[in-house]
PDB file of C-alpha atoms in Angstrom:
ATOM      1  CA  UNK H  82       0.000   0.000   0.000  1.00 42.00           C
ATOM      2  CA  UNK H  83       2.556   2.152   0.553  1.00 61.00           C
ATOM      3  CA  UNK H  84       4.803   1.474  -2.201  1.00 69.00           C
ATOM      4  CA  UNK H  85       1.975   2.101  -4.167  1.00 79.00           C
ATOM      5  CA  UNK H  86       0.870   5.857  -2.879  1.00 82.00           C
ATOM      6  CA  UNK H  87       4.570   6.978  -3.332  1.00 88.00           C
ATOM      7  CA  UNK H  88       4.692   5.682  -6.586  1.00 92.00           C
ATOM      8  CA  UNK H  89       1.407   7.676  -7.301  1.00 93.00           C
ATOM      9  CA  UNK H  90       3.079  10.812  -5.759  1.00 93.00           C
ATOM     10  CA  UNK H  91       6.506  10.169  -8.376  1.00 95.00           C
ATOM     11  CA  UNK H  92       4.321   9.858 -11.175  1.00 95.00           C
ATOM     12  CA  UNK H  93       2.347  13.220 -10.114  1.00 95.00           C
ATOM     13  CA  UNK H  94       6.226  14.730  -9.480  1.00 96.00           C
ATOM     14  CA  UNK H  95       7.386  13.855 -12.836  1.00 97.00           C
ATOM     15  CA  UNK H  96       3.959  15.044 -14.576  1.00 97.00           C
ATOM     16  CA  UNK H  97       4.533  18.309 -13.420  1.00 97.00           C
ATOM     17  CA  UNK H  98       8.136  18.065 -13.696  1.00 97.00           C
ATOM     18  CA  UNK H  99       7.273  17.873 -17.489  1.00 97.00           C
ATOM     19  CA  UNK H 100       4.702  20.002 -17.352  1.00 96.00           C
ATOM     20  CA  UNK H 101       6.766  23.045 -16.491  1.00 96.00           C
ATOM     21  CA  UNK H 102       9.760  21.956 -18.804  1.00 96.00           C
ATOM     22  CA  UNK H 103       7.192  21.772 -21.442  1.00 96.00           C
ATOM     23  CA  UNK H 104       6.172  25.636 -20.698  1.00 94.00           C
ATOM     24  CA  UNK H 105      10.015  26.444 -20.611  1.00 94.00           C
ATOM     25  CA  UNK H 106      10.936  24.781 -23.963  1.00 95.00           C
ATOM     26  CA  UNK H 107       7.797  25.618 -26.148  1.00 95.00           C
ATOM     27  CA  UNK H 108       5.120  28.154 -24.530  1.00 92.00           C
ATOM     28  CA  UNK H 109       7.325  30.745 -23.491  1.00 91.00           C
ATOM     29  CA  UNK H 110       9.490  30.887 -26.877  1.00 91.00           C
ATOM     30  CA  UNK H 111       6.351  31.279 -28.844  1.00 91.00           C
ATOM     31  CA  UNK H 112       5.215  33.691 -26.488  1.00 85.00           C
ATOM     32  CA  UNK H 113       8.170  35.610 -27.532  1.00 84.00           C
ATOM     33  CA  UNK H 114       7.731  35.360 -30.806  1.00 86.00           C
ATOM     34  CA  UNK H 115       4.228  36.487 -31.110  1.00 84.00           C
ATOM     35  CA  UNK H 116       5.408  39.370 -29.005  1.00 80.00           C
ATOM     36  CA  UNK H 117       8.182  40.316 -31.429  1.00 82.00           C
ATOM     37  CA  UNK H 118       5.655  39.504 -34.560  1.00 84.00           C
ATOM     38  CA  UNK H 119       2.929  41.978 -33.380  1.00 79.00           C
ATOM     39  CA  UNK H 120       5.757  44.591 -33.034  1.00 66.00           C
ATOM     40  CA  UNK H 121       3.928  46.341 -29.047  1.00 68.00           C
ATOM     41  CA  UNK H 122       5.917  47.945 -26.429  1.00 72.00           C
ATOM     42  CA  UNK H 123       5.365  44.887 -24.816  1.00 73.00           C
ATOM     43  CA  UNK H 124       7.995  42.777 -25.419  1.00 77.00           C
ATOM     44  CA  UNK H 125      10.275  45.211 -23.506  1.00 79.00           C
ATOM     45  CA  UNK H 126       8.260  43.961 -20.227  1.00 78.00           C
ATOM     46  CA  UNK H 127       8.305  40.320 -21.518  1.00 83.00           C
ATOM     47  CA  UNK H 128      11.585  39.664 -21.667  1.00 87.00           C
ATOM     48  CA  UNK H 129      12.247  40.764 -17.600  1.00 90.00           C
ATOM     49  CA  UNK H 130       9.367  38.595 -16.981  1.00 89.00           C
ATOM     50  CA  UNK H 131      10.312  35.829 -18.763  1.00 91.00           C
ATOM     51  CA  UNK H 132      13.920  35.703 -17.543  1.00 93.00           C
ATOM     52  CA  UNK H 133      12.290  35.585 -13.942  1.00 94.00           C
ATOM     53  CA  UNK H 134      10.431  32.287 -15.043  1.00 94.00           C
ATOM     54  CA  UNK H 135      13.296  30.983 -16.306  1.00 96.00           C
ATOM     55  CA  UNK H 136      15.549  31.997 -12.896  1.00 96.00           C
ATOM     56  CA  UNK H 137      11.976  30.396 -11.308  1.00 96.00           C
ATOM     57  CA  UNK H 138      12.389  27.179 -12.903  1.00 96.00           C
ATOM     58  CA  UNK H 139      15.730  26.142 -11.407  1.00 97.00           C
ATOM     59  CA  UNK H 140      14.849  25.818  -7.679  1.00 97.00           C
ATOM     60  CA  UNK H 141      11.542  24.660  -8.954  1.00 97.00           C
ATOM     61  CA  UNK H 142      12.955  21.708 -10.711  1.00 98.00           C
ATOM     62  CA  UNK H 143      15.835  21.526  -7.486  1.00 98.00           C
ATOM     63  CA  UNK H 144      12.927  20.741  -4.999  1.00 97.00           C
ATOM     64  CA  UNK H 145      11.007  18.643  -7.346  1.00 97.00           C
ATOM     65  CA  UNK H 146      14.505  16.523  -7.565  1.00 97.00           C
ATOM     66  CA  UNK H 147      14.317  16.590  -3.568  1.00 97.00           C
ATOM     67  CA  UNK H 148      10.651  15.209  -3.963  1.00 96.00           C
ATOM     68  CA  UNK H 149      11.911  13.071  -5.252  1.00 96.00           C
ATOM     69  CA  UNK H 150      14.463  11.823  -2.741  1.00 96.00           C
ATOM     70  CA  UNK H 151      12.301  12.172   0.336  1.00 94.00           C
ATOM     71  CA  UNK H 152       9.713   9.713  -1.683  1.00 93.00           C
ATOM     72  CA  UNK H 153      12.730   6.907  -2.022  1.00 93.00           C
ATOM     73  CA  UNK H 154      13.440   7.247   1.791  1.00 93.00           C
ATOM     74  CA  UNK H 155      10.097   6.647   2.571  1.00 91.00           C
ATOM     75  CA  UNK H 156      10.414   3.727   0.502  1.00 91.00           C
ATOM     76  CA  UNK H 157      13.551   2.481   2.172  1.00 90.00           C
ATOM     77  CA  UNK H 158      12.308   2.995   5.446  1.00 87.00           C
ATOM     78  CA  UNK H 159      14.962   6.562   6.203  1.00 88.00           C
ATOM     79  CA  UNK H 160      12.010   8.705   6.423  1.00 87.00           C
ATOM     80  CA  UNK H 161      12.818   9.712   9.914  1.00 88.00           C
ATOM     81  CA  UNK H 162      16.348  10.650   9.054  1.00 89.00           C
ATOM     82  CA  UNK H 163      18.850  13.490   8.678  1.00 92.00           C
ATOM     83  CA  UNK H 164      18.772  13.068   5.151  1.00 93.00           C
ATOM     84  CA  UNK H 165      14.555  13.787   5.176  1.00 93.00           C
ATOM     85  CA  UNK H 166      15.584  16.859   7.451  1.00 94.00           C
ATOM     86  CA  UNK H 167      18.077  18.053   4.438  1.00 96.00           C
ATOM     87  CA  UNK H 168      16.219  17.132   1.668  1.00 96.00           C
ATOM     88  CA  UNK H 169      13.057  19.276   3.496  1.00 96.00           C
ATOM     89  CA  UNK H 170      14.619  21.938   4.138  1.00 97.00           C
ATOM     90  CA  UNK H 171      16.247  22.622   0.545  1.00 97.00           C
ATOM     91  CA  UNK H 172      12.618  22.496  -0.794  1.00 97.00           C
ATOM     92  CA  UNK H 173      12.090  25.303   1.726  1.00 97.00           C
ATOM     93  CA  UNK H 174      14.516  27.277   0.642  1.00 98.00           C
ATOM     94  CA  UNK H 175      13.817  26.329  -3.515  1.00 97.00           C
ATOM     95  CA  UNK H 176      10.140  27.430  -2.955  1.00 97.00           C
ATOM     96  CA  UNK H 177      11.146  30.945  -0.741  1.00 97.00           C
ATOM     97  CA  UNK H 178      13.448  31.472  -3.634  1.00 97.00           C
ATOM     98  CA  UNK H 179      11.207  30.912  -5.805  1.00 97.00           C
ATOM     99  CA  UNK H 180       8.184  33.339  -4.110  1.00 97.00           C
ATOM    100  CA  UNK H 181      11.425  36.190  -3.743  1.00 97.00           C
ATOM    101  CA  UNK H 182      12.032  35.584  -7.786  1.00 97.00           C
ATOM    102  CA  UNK H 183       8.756  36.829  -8.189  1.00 96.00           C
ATOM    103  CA  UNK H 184       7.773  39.088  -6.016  1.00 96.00           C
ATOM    104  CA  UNK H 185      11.017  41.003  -8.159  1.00 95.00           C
ATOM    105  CA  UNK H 186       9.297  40.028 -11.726  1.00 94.00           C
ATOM    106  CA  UNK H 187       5.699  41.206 -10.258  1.00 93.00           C
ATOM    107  CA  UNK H 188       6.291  44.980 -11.358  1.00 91.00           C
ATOM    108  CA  UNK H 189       6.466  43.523 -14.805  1.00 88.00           C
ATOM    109  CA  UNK H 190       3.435  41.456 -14.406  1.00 87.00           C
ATOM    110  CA  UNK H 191       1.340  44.504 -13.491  1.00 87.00           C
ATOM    111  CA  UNK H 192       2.801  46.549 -16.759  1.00 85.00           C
ATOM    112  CA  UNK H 193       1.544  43.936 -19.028  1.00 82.00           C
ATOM    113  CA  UNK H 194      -1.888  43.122 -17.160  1.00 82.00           C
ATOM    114  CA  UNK H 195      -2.060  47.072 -17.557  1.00 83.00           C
ATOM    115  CA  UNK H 196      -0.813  47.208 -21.434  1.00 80.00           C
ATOM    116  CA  UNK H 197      -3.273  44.278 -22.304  1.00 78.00           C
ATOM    117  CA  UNK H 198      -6.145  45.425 -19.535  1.00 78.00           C
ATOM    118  CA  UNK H 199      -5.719  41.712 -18.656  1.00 79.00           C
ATOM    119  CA  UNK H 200      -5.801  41.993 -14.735  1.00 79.00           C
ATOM    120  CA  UNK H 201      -5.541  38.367 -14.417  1.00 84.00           C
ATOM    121  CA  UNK H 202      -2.146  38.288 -15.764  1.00 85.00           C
ATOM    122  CA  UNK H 203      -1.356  40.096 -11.996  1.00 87.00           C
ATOM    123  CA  UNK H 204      -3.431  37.828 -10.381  1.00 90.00           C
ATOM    124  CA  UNK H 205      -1.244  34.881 -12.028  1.00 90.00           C
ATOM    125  CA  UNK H 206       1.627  36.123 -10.386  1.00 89.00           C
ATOM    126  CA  UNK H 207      -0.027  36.633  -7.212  1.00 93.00           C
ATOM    127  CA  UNK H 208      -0.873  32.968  -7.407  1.00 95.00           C
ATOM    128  CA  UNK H 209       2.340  32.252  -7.861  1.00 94.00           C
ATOM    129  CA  UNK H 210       4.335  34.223  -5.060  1.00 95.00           C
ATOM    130  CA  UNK H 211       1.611  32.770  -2.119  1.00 96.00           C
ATOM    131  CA  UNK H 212       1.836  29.467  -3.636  1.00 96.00           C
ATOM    132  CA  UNK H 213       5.365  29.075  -2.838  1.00 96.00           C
ATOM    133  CA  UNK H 214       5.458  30.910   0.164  1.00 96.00           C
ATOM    134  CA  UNK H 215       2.478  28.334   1.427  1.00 97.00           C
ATOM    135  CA  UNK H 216       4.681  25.246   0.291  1.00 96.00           C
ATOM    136  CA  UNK H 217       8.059  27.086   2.298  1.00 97.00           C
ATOM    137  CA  UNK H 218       5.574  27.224   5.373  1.00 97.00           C
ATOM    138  CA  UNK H 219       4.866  23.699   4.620  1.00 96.00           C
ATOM    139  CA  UNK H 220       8.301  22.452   4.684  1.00 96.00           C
ATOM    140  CA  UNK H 221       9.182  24.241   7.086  1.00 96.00           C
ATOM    141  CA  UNK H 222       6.961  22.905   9.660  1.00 96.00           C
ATOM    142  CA  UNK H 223       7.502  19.744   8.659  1.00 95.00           C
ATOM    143  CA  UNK H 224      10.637  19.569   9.216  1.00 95.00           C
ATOM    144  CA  UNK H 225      10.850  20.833  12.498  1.00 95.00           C
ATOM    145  CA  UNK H 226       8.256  17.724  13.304  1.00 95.00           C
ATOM    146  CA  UNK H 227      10.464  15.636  11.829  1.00 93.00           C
ATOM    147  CA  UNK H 228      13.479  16.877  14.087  1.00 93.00           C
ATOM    148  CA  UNK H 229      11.140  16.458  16.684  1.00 92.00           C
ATOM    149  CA  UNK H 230      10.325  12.848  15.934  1.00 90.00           C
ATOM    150  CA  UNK H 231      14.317  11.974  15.322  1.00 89.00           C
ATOM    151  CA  UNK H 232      15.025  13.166  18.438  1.00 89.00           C
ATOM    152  CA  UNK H 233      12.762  11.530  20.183  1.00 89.00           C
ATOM    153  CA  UNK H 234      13.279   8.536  18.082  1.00 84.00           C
ATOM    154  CA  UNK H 235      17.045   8.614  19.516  1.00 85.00           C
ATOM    155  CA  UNK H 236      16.398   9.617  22.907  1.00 84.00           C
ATOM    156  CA  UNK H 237      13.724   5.837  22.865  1.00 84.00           C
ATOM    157  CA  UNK H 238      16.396   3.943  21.737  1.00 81.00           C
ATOM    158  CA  UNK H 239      19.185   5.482  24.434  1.00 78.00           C
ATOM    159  CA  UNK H 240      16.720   4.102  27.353  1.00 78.00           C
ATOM    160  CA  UNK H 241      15.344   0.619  26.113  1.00 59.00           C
TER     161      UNK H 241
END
């Protein structure tokens, strides 16, 4: 049973995984291009933006990685082990980098939801930035339980 729920949760990891690389390698580009075809001011605030998602994508693809990890030491039976606490811990730190990337690229949402009167364009963004601030939080307090439950792991076996 659970063998089978992690496995579920790797294939979910490595949908999204291609989801996003997907949006890197073919939406964004052709995004661009459109831009640069229609000859607006707008491609001046795309490119900023863009570069942000790009910057975005590294930690985002860094903690999915770490996912990763944490699901094959739940399979091995390490859960409750240093490595958990590391591998936590950088996904906290991937997804507050990620929520600092763009609360920097948000100015240039706002110009384009303003040059396109497409106000959900800033609302994407917004999305975005409490998101990854609510999966930091997440990790975060996770992994001060799982301290918690190491340490009191190793303080059981010191008395028995």
């Amino acid at each position: 049973m659970k063998l089978g729920s992690t496995n579920f949760l790797r294939v979910v990891v490595y949908f999204i995984g291609v989801g996003v690389l997907a949006l890197c390698i073919f939406a964004i580009p052709s995004i661009i291009t459109e831009a640069k075809r229609s000859q607006t001011d707008m491609v001046s605030f795309l490119y900023p933006l863009f570069i942000g998602m790009y910057v975005a994508a590294i930690p985002f693809f860094i903690a999915l990685y770490q996912a990763l990890k944490l699901l094959s030491y739940i399979d091995k039976d390490h859960a409750f082990s240093d490595l958990s606490v590391k591998a936590l811990r950088t996904i906290k730190f991937c997804a507050a980098t990620i929520s600092v990337v763009y609360v920097f690229v948000m100015p240039f949402f706002y110009f384009v939801g303003q040059m396109e009167d497409a106000p959900g364009v800033i609302v994407i963004g917004m999305i975005i930035i409490f998101a990854s601030l609510v999966i930091a939080v997440f990790a975060a307090v996770l992994q001060k339980l799982l301290k918690s439950a190491i340490e009191i792991k190793s303080e059981n076996e010191l008395t028995v």
